[in-house]
Amino acid sequence: MAKDGIRAIEGTRDYFGVDGIRFEKAFGAAAEIFSRYGYEKITSPVFEATGLFARSIGEATDIVEKEMYTFTPGSDSITLRPEGTAGVIRALLQHSMHKQGGLVKLWYGGPMFRRERPQKGRQRQFHQVGIEAVGSGDPLLDAEVIRMGLAYYERLGIGGVRLRLNSIGCAKDECRPAYRKLLKDAIAPKLGEFCKTCQGRFEKNILRILDCKNESCKKLAADLPKSHEKLCGECDQHFTAVKEGLDAHGAQYDVDPTLVRGLDYYTRTVFEYTHSALGAQDAIGGGGRYDGLVEELGGPATQAVGFALGVERIMIAMEALGCCACETPLQVYGIGLGEDCHKAMAGMIARLRNAGISADMDYEGKSFKAQMRAANRRGALVALILGDNELEKGEITVKDMREGGGQETVPLNAGVEAVLQMLP
RNA sequence: GCGGGAGUAGCUCAGCUGGCUAGAGCGUCAGAUUGUGGCUCUGAAGGUCGGGGGUUCGAGCCCCCUCUCUCGCCCCA
C-alpha cells in the first residue's frame, strides 16, 4: 500500500523482524570469524574527500564516473563511500599504522552508497563487511584471506558458495601491459564483430571485454589469450602458490580467465564468491590483491590483499537456504490484574531483568486472557501471574508455559528464585 | 540512463466480457471460558482499490498522465 507521505529513499531499505536478525547475524559472524584470523575492527567515516575515491577506485570506472553521491558544502567536495577499502587505507596512512611494525589486519563493516538502478541484490545504500591485510605479498596470505571468506559463509550456514579465481598480473611492462597489447592485437581485426559496449571498452578498459555477457562476445572471447597464461614470471609463481595454498586446505575453486574486477586497483589475485540463489547479481563477495594502492594514496610501496562481502546478498542466500533466523524467545512474561498488581509486577519484572533474565509485561490494561495470549505469542517460557488473591497473601504464581507445564505459588520475595528453577 | 512486470485490508492474494453496501485466508481484537495461553467455534474492527484526469447512466476493471515497488540491461557487493 503506497500511502502518501514520507517513504524510504529509492534503493534503501529498513531492516527489522527476521531481516533485522539476519542483518545482525551477518555482522556478528564477521566479528567472530575475522577476529579469529587476527583482524582488528576499524570504523571509519561513511564520507570522505571525493578525491580519495577518484584516485583509488579509478577515474574511468563506472563508480566514479556516475555512481557516487557527492556533495559540496562550502568549498569542500565530499562523497558517501561507494566501497570500504579506500577509507580504511586512508585511515591506516593517517595514523601510520603501517609504520608500527608488521602486517596490519583490519576489518570493517557498514553502509556503502552507489547511485545505480536498484534490482535484486542491488541497492543504493547497501552494506558490506570486509577486510584488508596490508603489508605482505605472501601468496599464502591471499589463500588465507580467500579461505576466511569461505569460513565466514560457512559460519552463517550458507552452503553452495562457488569460488572463482584469476590472476590479472602486475603493472610491470612485461606483465599486464604486455597482456593488454596482446589482447588488443587479437581483438583489433575482429572488433566489428563485438557488441557496441565492447567496442567502447576496447579503448577504455580492454580487460572488461573478457567478461561481457553478450553470447557472441563470449564466444569470441573464448579464443582470446588468457591473462593467467600470460603472466610475468613472478606473478605466475605467485598465482601458483595461491592455488597451492587453497589446495592444501581442500578449498574448491574454479580458475576463471573471464574474471576481471571493476576496480582499477587490483593486481595479481582476484576472486569472487558467487551463489546461485541470488539471480542476476550473483556475487556475494569479492576481492583481490592491490599492491599499488597504498603507494597511490601517498604511502610507501606496500603490498596488500582484501575482500568485501555484500550483506544484502548474504541475506538473500540465507533466506533462500532457510538459515535459521530465530529470535531469542522471551524468558518471562508478567501478568498483573488490576492497578496494585500491575505496580507490583513492574517491580518483579525489574528484579528479574537485574538478575539477567529477559522479561516483559503488559502495559495496555489487557484482560487476563489477553495477557495470557500475549505471553504465549511472545514465546515466554515462564508466565508470572499476580492477582489480588496472591497479592493479599504476599505470593505470586509462577507458571511453566510449556505444553503440560505446571505452576506453583510462592512467596513474592522468592519469585526470582522460583523462575530461575523453572527455566531450562 | 534504458527496457519488462506489478500496485485491492497489517500480510498473501481473489475480483469473470465494466453492474448493488469490494471478498477470502492469515494476523489483530472480543466472546464461548468472572483468573489460565496454544487447538476449536462464533463475532467484530480494519479499504481514499497507489495518486490525478478522462470515457460511461455506472470504473477496482477501459484510456491517458504520474508516483512507487519489482525484475533485467550496464556495472558491481
Short mmCIF file of C-alpha atoms (C1' of nucleotides) in Angstrom, two decimals:
data_model
loop_
_atom_site.label_atom_id
_atom_site.label_comp_id
_atom_site.label_asym_id
_atom_site.label_seq_id
_atom_site.Cartn_x
_atom_site.Cartn_y
_atom_site.Cartn_z
CA MET A 1 0.00 0.00 0.00
CA ALA A 2 1.63 3.18 -1.15
CA LYS A 3 0.24 5.68 1.32
CA ASP A 4 1.06 9.29 0.76
CA GLY A 5 3.81 10.58 2.92
CA ILE A 6 7.47 10.14 3.53
CA ARG A 7 8.97 6.91 2.33
CA ALA A 8 12.46 5.47 2.37
CA ILE A 9 14.58 6.81 -0.47
CA GLU A 10 14.61 4.67 -3.61
CA GLY A 11 17.10 1.86 -3.26
CA THR A 12 17.21 1.97 0.54
CA ARG A 13 15.52 -0.38 2.98
CA ASP A 14 14.58 -0.82 6.61
CA TYR A 15 15.77 -3.95 8.35
CA PHE A 16 13.52 -5.31 11.09
CA GLY A 17 11.96 -8.60 12.10
CA VAL A 18 13.70 -11.58 10.50
CA ASP A 19 15.62 -9.26 8.20
CA GLY A 20 16.90 -7.42 11.25
CA ILE A 21 18.07 -10.68 12.75
CA ARG A 22 19.81 -11.79 9.55
CA PHE A 23 21.41 -8.39 9.23
CA GLU A 24 22.83 -8.56 12.76
CA LYS A 25 23.96 -12.14 12.21
CA ALA A 26 25.94 -11.11 9.16
CA PHE A 27 27.84 -8.57 11.25
CA GLY A 28 28.13 -10.83 14.27
CA ALA A 29 29.66 -13.64 12.22
CA ALA A 30 32.13 -11.16 10.75
CA ALA A 31 33.27 -10.07 14.20
CA GLU A 32 33.64 -13.67 15.28
CA ILE A 33 35.39 -15.14 12.25
CA PHE A 34 37.60 -12.19 11.30
CA SER A 35 38.91 -11.70 14.82
CA ARG A 36 39.70 -15.42 14.91
CA TYR A 37 42.06 -14.77 11.98
CA GLY A 38 43.70 -11.85 13.74
CA TYR A 39 41.77 -8.93 12.30
CA GLU A 40 41.00 -5.84 14.32
CA LYS A 41 37.85 -3.80 13.79
CA ILE A 42 38.11 -0.34 12.32
CA THR A 43 35.22 2.06 11.90
CA SER A 44 35.96 4.90 9.53
CA PRO A 45 33.62 7.68 8.39
CA VAL A 46 30.95 6.99 5.80
CA PHE A 47 32.04 10.04 3.87
CA GLU A 48 35.48 11.05 2.69
CA ALA A 49 37.06 13.61 0.41
CA THR A 50 35.87 12.94 -3.14
CA GLY A 51 39.44 12.80 -4.42
CA LEU A 52 40.19 9.76 -2.29
CA PHE A 53 37.75 7.62 -4.24
CA ALA A 54 38.65 9.08 -7.60
CA ARG A 55 42.28 8.20 -7.01
CA SER A 56 41.82 4.75 -5.54
CA ILE A 57 38.94 3.26 -7.48
CA GLY A 58 39.94 4.82 -10.79
CA GLU A 59 38.68 7.88 -12.66
CA ALA A 60 37.39 5.86 -15.59
CA THR A 61 35.31 3.36 -13.60
CA ASP A 62 31.52 3.46 -13.59
CA ILE A 63 31.54 4.01 -9.86
CA VAL A 64 33.50 7.22 -10.06
CA GLU A 65 32.05 8.41 -13.33
CA LYS A 66 28.38 8.19 -12.48
CA GLU A 67 27.51 6.37 -9.28
CA MET A 68 28.90 8.47 -6.44
CA TYR A 69 26.85 10.58 -4.09
CA THR A 70 28.93 13.74 -3.94
CA PHE A 71 28.13 16.89 -2.00
CA THR A 72 29.85 20.23 -1.98
CA PRO A 73 29.09 22.01 1.28
CA GLY A 74 31.07 25.22 1.45
CA SER A 75 34.15 24.75 -0.67
CA ASP A 76 34.64 21.06 0.18
CA SER A 77 33.79 18.12 -2.01
CA ILE A 78 32.79 15.06 -0.04
CA THR A 79 31.43 11.73 -1.18
CA LEU A 80 29.50 8.98 0.55
CA ARG A 81 31.78 5.99 0.36
CA PRO A 82 30.99 3.63 -2.52
CA GLU A 83 33.28 0.94 -1.09
CA GLY A 84 35.32 0.38 2.03
CA THR A 85 38.93 -0.10 1.06
CA ALA A 86 39.81 3.49 0.22
CA GLY A 87 38.74 4.83 3.61
CA VAL A 88 40.50 2.09 5.52
CA ILE A 89 43.77 2.66 3.69
CA ARG A 90 43.41 6.40 4.21
CA ALA A 91 42.99 5.79 7.96
CA LEU A 92 45.92 3.41 8.01
CA LEU A 93 48.19 6.02 6.44
CA GLN A 94 46.84 8.89 8.51
CA HIS A 95 47.58 7.03 11.74
CA SER A 96 50.82 5.50 10.47
CA MET A 97 49.63 2.01 11.31
CA HIS A 98 51.95 0.68 8.62
CA LYS A 99 54.93 2.08 10.50
CA GLN A 100 54.18 0.36 13.76
CA GLY A 101 55.75 -2.80 12.51
CA GLY A 102 54.47 -5.71 10.53
CA LEU A 103 51.36 -6.75 8.77
CA VAL A 104 48.23 -4.76 9.60
CA LYS A 105 44.99 -6.74 9.57
CA LEU A 106 41.80 -4.71 9.74
CA TRP A 107 38.13 -5.47 9.27
CA TYR A 108 35.22 -3.12 8.79
CA GLY A 109 31.51 -3.20 8.18
CA GLY A 110 28.77 -0.75 7.38
CA PRO A 111 26.84 1.08 4.70
CA MET A 112 28.12 1.89 1.22
CA PHE A 113 26.43 4.10 -1.35
CA ARG A 114 26.20 3.86 -5.11
CA ARG A 115 23.67 5.58 -7.29
CA GLU A 116 22.71 2.67 -9.53
CA ARG A 117 19.34 1.41 -10.62
CA PRO A 118 18.15 -0.90 -7.81
CA GLN A 119 17.32 -4.50 -8.54
CA LYS A 120 17.51 -7.81 -6.73
CA GLY A 121 20.65 -7.80 -4.62
CA ARG A 122 21.47 -4.24 -5.53
CA GLN A 123 20.57 -1.14 -3.60
CA ARG A 124 21.72 2.42 -3.42
CA GLN A 125 22.58 2.07 0.24
CA PHE A 126 23.92 -1.41 0.81
CA HIS A 127 26.16 -2.93 3.42
CA GLN A 128 29.44 -4.72 3.33
CA VAL A 129 31.73 -6.43 5.74
CA GLY A 130 35.29 -6.56 4.56
CA ILE A 131 38.90 -6.97 5.49
CA GLU A 132 42.24 -5.53 4.48
CA ALA A 133 45.58 -7.21 5.15
CA VAL A 134 48.25 -4.62 4.50
CA GLY A 135 51.98 -5.18 4.40
CA SER A 136 52.63 -8.57 2.85
CA GLY A 137 52.83 -10.07 -0.61
CA ASP A 138 52.89 -13.65 0.64
CA PRO A 139 50.65 -15.78 -1.59
CA LEU A 140 49.73 -17.84 1.45
CA LEU A 141 48.11 -14.71 2.81
CA ASP A 142 45.97 -14.49 -0.33
CA ALA A 143 44.97 -18.09 0.28
CA GLU A 144 44.21 -17.43 3.95
CA VAL A 145 42.06 -14.42 3.09
CA ILE A 146 40.13 -16.40 0.50
CA ARG A 147 39.59 -19.29 2.89
CA MET A 148 38.48 -16.92 5.62
CA GLY A 149 35.69 -15.72 3.33
CA LEU A 150 34.58 -19.32 2.88
CA ALA A 151 34.72 -19.86 6.64
CA TYR A 152 32.52 -16.83 7.09
CA TYR A 153 29.82 -18.15 4.75
CA GLU A 154 30.02 -21.50 6.43
CA ARG A 155 29.54 -19.90 9.83
CA LEU A 156 26.27 -18.40 8.57
CA GLY A 157 25.12 -21.75 7.21
CA ILE A 158 25.41 -20.67 3.59
CA GLY A 159 26.35 -23.74 1.59
CA GLY A 160 26.91 -23.92 -2.16
CA VAL A 161 29.24 -20.93 -2.44
CA ARG A 162 31.28 -21.04 -5.61
CA LEU A 163 34.75 -19.53 -5.66
CA ARG A 164 36.09 -18.09 -8.87
CA LEU A 165 39.76 -17.23 -9.07
CA ASN A 166 42.03 -15.49 -11.53
CA SER A 167 45.23 -13.50 -11.73
CA ILE A 168 45.37 -10.31 -13.72
CA GLY A 169 49.10 -9.76 -13.26
CA CYS A 170 51.02 -6.73 -12.12
CA ALA A 171 51.77 -3.33 -13.53
CA LYS A 172 55.23 -4.24 -14.84
CA ASP A 173 55.78 -3.81 -18.56
CA GLU A 174 56.20 -7.49 -19.28
CA CYS A 175 53.02 -8.41 -17.39
CA ARG A 176 49.62 -6.73 -17.64
CA PRO A 177 50.65 -4.06 -20.16
CA ALA A 178 52.06 -6.76 -22.39
CA TYR A 179 48.90 -8.79 -22.00
CA ARG A 180 46.79 -5.78 -22.83
CA LYS A 181 48.74 -5.31 -26.02
CA LEU A 182 48.31 -8.97 -26.85
CA LEU A 183 44.57 -8.64 -26.37
CA LYS A 184 44.43 -5.52 -28.50
CA ASP A 185 46.25 -7.19 -31.33
CA ALA A 186 43.97 -10.20 -31.13
CA ILE A 187 40.76 -8.20 -30.96
CA ALA A 188 41.54 -5.36 -33.37
CA PRO A 189 40.95 -7.28 -36.61
CA LYS A 190 37.60 -8.60 -35.35
CA LEU A 191 36.47 -5.53 -33.43
CA GLY A 192 33.43 -5.09 -35.66
CA GLU A 193 32.07 -8.46 -34.54
CA PHE A 194 31.91 -7.43 -30.87
CA CYS A 195 28.94 -5.64 -29.33
CA LYS A 196 28.81 -1.86 -29.12
CA THR A 197 29.74 -1.66 -25.45
CA CYS A 198 32.74 -3.88 -26.05
CA GLN A 199 33.83 -1.63 -28.87
CA GLY A 200 33.82 1.18 -26.36
CA ARG A 201 35.76 -0.94 -23.88
CA PHE A 202 38.45 -1.55 -26.47
CA GLU A 203 39.97 1.83 -25.75
CA LYS A 204 38.75 2.41 -22.22
CA ASN A 205 39.31 -0.85 -20.41
CA ILE A 206 40.02 -3.70 -22.70
CA LEU A 207 40.05 -6.35 -19.95
CA ARG A 208 36.31 -5.92 -19.47
CA ILE A 209 35.67 -7.35 -22.92
CA LEU A 210 36.56 -10.67 -21.35
CA ASP A 211 33.54 -10.77 -19.05
CA CYS A 212 30.94 -9.40 -21.41
CA LYS A 213 27.68 -11.32 -21.01
CA ASN A 214 26.70 -10.97 -24.63
CA GLU A 215 26.67 -14.50 -26.09
CA SER A 216 28.50 -13.70 -29.29
CA CYS A 217 31.15 -11.72 -27.39
CA LYS A 218 31.56 -14.69 -25.02
CA LYS A 219 32.28 -16.95 -27.99
CA LEU A 220 34.79 -14.53 -29.43
CA ALA A 221 36.39 -14.04 -26.00
CA ALA A 222 36.86 -17.78 -25.58
CA ASP A 223 39.56 -17.74 -28.26
CA LEU A 224 41.44 -14.77 -26.79
CA PRO A 225 44.65 -15.26 -24.84
CA LYS A 226 44.05 -15.92 -21.13
CA SER A 227 45.52 -13.50 -18.62
CA HIS A 228 46.70 -16.19 -16.24
CA GLU A 229 48.64 -17.84 -19.07
CA LYS A 230 50.46 -14.64 -19.93
CA LEU A 231 51.74 -13.56 -16.54
CA CYS A 232 55.27 -12.48 -15.86
CA GLY A 233 57.45 -14.98 -14.03
CA GLU A 234 56.87 -13.61 -10.55
CA CYS A 235 53.14 -13.24 -10.98
CA ASP A 236 52.92 -16.75 -12.37
CA GLN A 237 54.77 -18.12 -9.35
CA HIS A 238 52.55 -16.12 -7.05
CA PHE A 239 49.39 -17.43 -8.67
CA THR A 240 50.64 -20.99 -8.46
CA ALA A 241 51.41 -20.54 -4.77
CA VAL A 242 47.94 -19.12 -4.09
CA LYS A 243 46.36 -22.14 -5.72
CA GLU A 244 48.60 -24.46 -3.72
CA GLY A 245 47.60 -22.62 -0.57
CA LEU A 246 43.97 -23.33 -1.38
CA ASP A 247 44.60 -26.92 -2.42
CA ALA A 248 46.45 -27.62 0.83
CA HIS A 249 43.25 -26.94 2.73
CA GLY A 250 40.91 -28.59 0.28
CA ALA A 251 39.27 -25.33 -0.78
CA GLN A 252 37.42 -25.76 -4.08
CA TYR A 253 37.80 -23.10 -6.75
CA ASP A 254 37.48 -22.54 -10.47
CA VAL A 255 40.13 -20.63 -12.33
CA ASP A 256 38.10 -18.30 -14.47
CA PRO A 257 40.01 -16.32 -17.10
CA THR A 258 37.00 -14.08 -17.63
CA LEU A 259 37.05 -12.84 -14.05
CA VAL A 260 38.08 -9.21 -14.32
CA ARG A 261 37.12 -6.97 -11.49
CA GLY A 262 35.87 -3.46 -11.99
CA LEU A 263 38.03 -1.52 -9.60
CA ASP A 264 41.31 -0.30 -11.04
CA TYR A 265 43.48 -1.01 -8.04
CA TYR A 266 43.53 -4.81 -8.26
CA THR A 267 46.76 -6.63 -9.10
CA ARG A 268 47.59 -10.31 -9.35
CA THR A 269 44.99 -12.32 -7.43
CA VAL A 270 41.32 -11.55 -7.98
CA PHE A 271 38.46 -13.68 -6.71
CA GLU A 272 34.73 -13.67 -6.38
CA TYR A 273 32.29 -15.73 -4.35
CA THR A 274 29.03 -16.42 -6.13
CA HIS A 275 25.81 -18.12 -5.15
CA SER A 276 23.06 -19.50 -7.36
CA ALA A 277 20.26 -18.29 -5.06
CA LEU A 278 20.84 -14.67 -5.96
CA GLY A 279 19.66 -14.04 -9.51
CA ALA A 280 21.46 -11.83 -11.95
CA GLN A 281 23.67 -10.21 -9.34
CA ASP A 282 25.15 -13.45 -8.10
CA ALA A 283 28.37 -12.26 -6.46
CA ILE A 284 28.06 -12.41 -2.69
CA GLY A 285 31.60 -11.22 -2.18
CA GLY A 286 34.78 -10.42 -3.97
CA GLY A 287 38.24 -9.12 -3.56
CA GLY A 288 41.83 -9.39 -4.54
CA ARG A 289 45.30 -8.14 -4.12
CA TYR A 290 46.07 -4.45 -4.53
CA ASP A 291 49.81 -3.99 -4.36
CA GLY A 292 49.78 -0.47 -5.82
CA LEU A 293 47.02 1.25 -3.86
CA VAL A 294 48.85 2.27 -0.70
CA GLU A 295 51.53 3.99 -2.74
CA GLU A 296 48.90 5.56 -4.98
CA LEU A 297 47.37 7.14 -1.89
CA GLY A 298 50.66 8.63 -0.79
CA GLY A 299 52.15 5.86 1.34
CA PRO A 300 55.20 3.73 0.77
CA ALA A 301 55.12 0.87 -1.72
CA THR A 302 53.11 -1.70 0.22
CA GLN A 303 51.57 -4.97 -0.79
CA ALA A 304 48.05 -5.73 0.40
CA VAL A 305 45.08 -8.00 -0.11
CA GLY A 306 41.45 -7.80 0.93
CA PHE A 307 37.84 -8.57 0.21
CA ALA A 308 34.36 -7.14 0.63
CA LEU A 309 31.25 -9.23 1.20
CA GLY A 310 27.76 -7.95 0.42
CA VAL A 311 25.48 -8.18 3.43
CA GLU A 312 22.21 -7.87 1.47
CA ARG A 313 23.26 -10.61 -0.91
CA ILE A 314 24.29 -12.77 2.02
CA MET A 315 20.83 -12.18 3.47
CA ILE A 316 19.21 -13.31 0.20
CA ALA A 317 21.23 -16.51 0.32
CA MET A 318 20.36 -17.04 3.99
CA GLU A 319 16.69 -16.65 3.23
CA ALA A 320 16.81 -18.94 0.21
CA LEU A 321 18.59 -21.62 2.21
CA GLY A 322 16.33 -21.21 5.22
CA CYS A 323 19.26 -20.41 7.50
CA CYS A 324 17.90 -20.12 11.00
CA ALA A 325 16.86 -16.60 11.87
CA CYS A 326 15.01 -17.37 15.07
CA GLU A 327 14.53 -14.66 17.59
CA THR A 328 15.69 -15.50 21.09
CA PRO A 329 12.43 -16.05 22.94
CA LEU A 330 11.41 -14.02 25.91
CA GLN A 331 12.04 -15.87 29.16
CA VAL A 332 9.36 -14.39 31.35
CA TYR A 333 6.08 -12.58 30.78
CA GLY A 334 4.33 -10.93 33.73
CA ILE A 335 0.58 -10.85 34.08
CA GLY A 336 -0.82 -8.43 36.62
CA LEU A 337 -4.52 -7.99 37.30
CA GLY A 338 -5.63 -4.60 38.48
CA GLU A 339 -3.72 -1.49 39.39
CA ASP A 340 -1.96 -2.70 42.56
CA CYS A 341 -0.84 -5.91 40.94
CA HIS A 342 0.30 -4.01 37.86
CA LYS A 343 2.60 -1.93 40.06
CA ALA A 344 3.87 -4.93 41.99
CA MET A 345 4.51 -6.78 38.73
CA ALA A 346 6.59 -3.86 37.44
CA GLY A 347 8.83 -4.33 40.45
CA MET A 348 9.02 -8.08 39.95
CA ILE A 349 9.96 -7.69 36.27
CA ALA A 350 12.65 -5.17 37.19
CA ARG A 351 14.20 -7.65 39.65
CA LEU A 352 14.21 -10.38 37.01
CA ARG A 353 15.92 -8.14 34.49
CA ASN A 354 18.52 -7.19 37.07
CA ALA A 355 19.12 -10.90 37.53
CA GLY A 356 19.87 -11.16 33.80
CA ILE A 357 16.56 -12.67 32.75
CA SER A 358 14.70 -11.32 29.73
CA ALA A 359 11.27 -10.28 30.90
CA ASP A 360 8.37 -8.15 29.78
CA MET A 361 4.81 -7.41 30.85
CA ASP A 362 1.54 -5.89 29.71
CA TYR A 363 1.19 -2.11 29.53
CA GLU A 364 -2.10 -1.94 27.72
CA GLY A 365 -4.52 -2.82 30.51
CA LYS A 366 -5.46 -6.06 28.78
CA SER A 367 -7.73 -8.70 30.20
CA PHE A 368 -6.27 -11.76 31.90
CA LYS A 369 -6.93 -13.92 28.88
CA ALA A 370 -5.41 -11.37 26.54
CA GLN A 371 -2.30 -11.20 28.71
CA MET A 372 -2.00 -14.98 28.67
CA ARG A 373 -2.26 -14.92 24.90
CA ALA A 374 0.42 -12.24 24.77
CA ALA A 375 2.69 -14.38 26.95
CA ASN A 376 2.17 -17.26 24.56
CA ARG A 377 2.68 -15.21 21.43
CA ARG A 378 5.88 -13.73 22.78
CA GLY A 379 7.17 -17.23 23.30
CA ALA A 380 7.63 -16.74 27.04
CA LEU A 381 8.99 -19.81 28.79
CA VAL A 382 7.51 -18.79 32.10
CA ALA A 383 4.48 -16.66 32.97
CA LEU A 384 4.15 -14.83 36.27
CA ILE A 385 0.62 -14.34 37.49
CA LEU A 386 -0.24 -11.79 40.12
CA GLY A 387 -3.85 -11.14 41.10
CA ASP A 388 -5.49 -9.77 44.21
CA ASN A 389 -5.72 -13.19 45.86
CA GLU A 390 -1.93 -13.65 45.51
CA LEU A 391 -1.10 -10.08 46.43
CA GLU A 392 -3.14 -10.23 49.67
CA LYS A 393 -1.12 -13.22 50.79
CA GLY A 394 2.15 -11.78 49.53
CA GLU A 395 2.51 -14.52 46.94
CA ILE A 396 2.97 -14.91 43.20
CA THR A 397 2.12 -17.71 40.77
CA VAL A 398 4.88 -19.00 38.53
CA LYS A 399 3.66 -20.94 35.53
CA ASP A 400 5.63 -23.15 33.16
CA MET A 401 4.36 -22.24 29.71
CA ARG A 402 5.48 -25.40 28.00
CA GLU A 403 2.86 -27.91 26.86
CA GLY A 404 1.53 -29.56 30.00
CA GLY A 405 3.77 -27.49 32.27
CA GLY A 406 2.69 -26.99 35.87
CA GLN A 407 2.57 -23.95 38.08
CA GLU A 408 3.31 -23.12 41.68
CA THR A 409 2.53 -20.27 44.04
CA VAL A 410 5.44 -18.96 46.08
CA PRO A 411 6.13 -16.01 48.39
CA LEU A 412 6.71 -12.80 46.41
CA ASN A 413 10.29 -12.46 47.56
CA ALA A 414 11.06 -15.99 46.34
CA GLY A 415 9.72 -15.22 42.84
CA VAL A 416 13.06 -14.69 41.13
CA GLU A 417 14.39 -17.91 42.63
CA ALA A 418 11.33 -19.86 41.51
CA VAL A 419 11.63 -18.50 37.97
CA LEU A 420 15.30 -19.47 37.83
CA GLN A 421 14.44 -23.00 38.87
CA MET A 422 11.75 -23.34 36.27
CA LEU A 423 13.84 -22.02 33.37
CA PRO A 424 15.74 -24.70 31.49
"C1'" G B 1 20.35 6.22 -18.14
"C1'" C B 2 17.33 2.27 -20.94
"C1'" G B 3 13.69 -1.97 -21.08
"C1'" G B 4 9.82 -5.71 -18.91
"C1'" G B 5 6.27 -6.79 -14.78
"C1'" A B 6 3.24 -5.16 -10.71
"C1'" G B 7 0.36 -1.74 -7.20
"C1'" U B 8 -7.06 -4.14 -3.97
"C1'" A B 9 -7.39 -4.88 4.37
"C1'" G B 10 -1.46 -5.11 8.76
"C1'" C B 11 0.42 -9.64 5.36
"C1'" U B 12 -0.51 -13.11 0.95
"C1'" C B 13 -3.88 -12.60 -2.74
"C1'" A B 14 -9.14 -13.34 -5.47
"C1'" G B 15 -12.36 -9.97 -8.03
"C1'" C B 16 -15.47 -13.28 -14.87
"C1'" U B 17 -16.78 -9.67 -21.29
"C1'" G B 18 -17.49 -2.55 -16.80
"C1'" G B 19 -23.25 -3.54 -12.96
"C1'" C B 20 -25.98 -3.42 -6.00
"C1'" U B 21 -23.32 -1.81 0.58
"C1'" A B 22 -15.32 -4.72 -2.76
"C1'" G B 23 -14.17 -10.54 -0.89
"C1'" A B 24 -11.03 -14.89 1.17
"C1'" G B 25 -7.04 -16.92 4.09
"C1'" C B 26 -3.60 -15.47 7.75
"C1'" G B 27 -2.98 -11.81 11.56
"C1'" U B 28 -5.44 -8.42 15.24
"C1'" C B 29 -9.42 -7.61 18.90
"C1'" A B 30 -13.55 -9.71 21.58
"C1'" G B 31 -16.80 -13.72 23.23
"C1'" A B 32 -17.62 -19.12 24.17
"C1'" U B 33 -14.10 -19.96 29.40
"C1'" U B 34 -15.75 -13.92 36.17
"C1'" G B 35 -8.08 -15.98 36.98
"C1'" U B 36 -5.16 -19.85 32.76
"C1'" G B 37 -2.20 -19.42 26.64
"C1'" G B 38 -1.78 -22.86 22.40
"C1'" C B 39 -6.49 -26.28 19.49
"C1'" U B 40 -11.64 -25.36 18.13
"C1'" C B 41 -16.08 -22.45 17.28
"C1'" U B 42 -18.62 -17.56 16.94
"C1'" G B 43 -18.43 -12.46 16.09
"C1'" A B 44 -16.09 -7.66 15.21
"C1'" A B 45 -12.82 -3.99 13.66
"C1'" G B 46 -9.87 -2.89 9.53
"C1'" G B 47 -10.03 -0.46 2.42
"C1'" U B 48 -9.19 7.44 -0.33
"C1'" C B 49 -8.98 -0.42 -4.86
"C1'" G B 50 -1.10 3.94 -5.31
"C1'" G B 51 -2.42 9.29 -6.99
"C1'" G B 52 -4.66 12.60 -10.77
"C1'" G B 53 -7.54 13.19 -15.06
"C1'" G B 54 -10.75 11.03 -18.98
"C1'" U B 55 -14.68 7.70 -21.35
"C1'" U B 56 -19.53 5.92 -19.46
"C1'" C B 57 -26.10 6.02 -16.86
"C1'" G B 58 -22.32 3.36 -13.99
"C1'" A B 59 -14.99 2.22 -13.40
"C1'" G B 60 -11.13 -1.98 -8.85
"C1'" C B 61 -11.78 -3.41 -14.19
"C1'" C B 62 -11.24 0.59 -20.24
"C1'" C B 63 -7.89 5.12 -21.93
"C1'" C B 64 -4.07 8.95 -20.73
"C1'" C B 65 -0.62 11.04 -17.26
"C1'" U B 66 2.06 10.44 -12.80
"C1'" C B 67 4.26 8.13 -8.40
"C1'" U B 68 6.19 3.84 -6.21
"C1'" C B 69 7.84 -1.07 -5.93
"C1'" U B 70 9.99 -5.07 -8.58
"C1'" C B 71 12.95 -7.81 -12.27
"C1'" G B 72 16.52 -7.23 -16.14
"C1'" C B 73 20.48 -4.31 -19.21
"C1'" C B 74 25.02 -1.68 -17.79
"C1'" C B 75 28.18 -2.39 -13.59
"C1'" C B 76 29.15 -4.47 -9.10
"C1'" A B 77 28.63 -6.40 -3.10
#
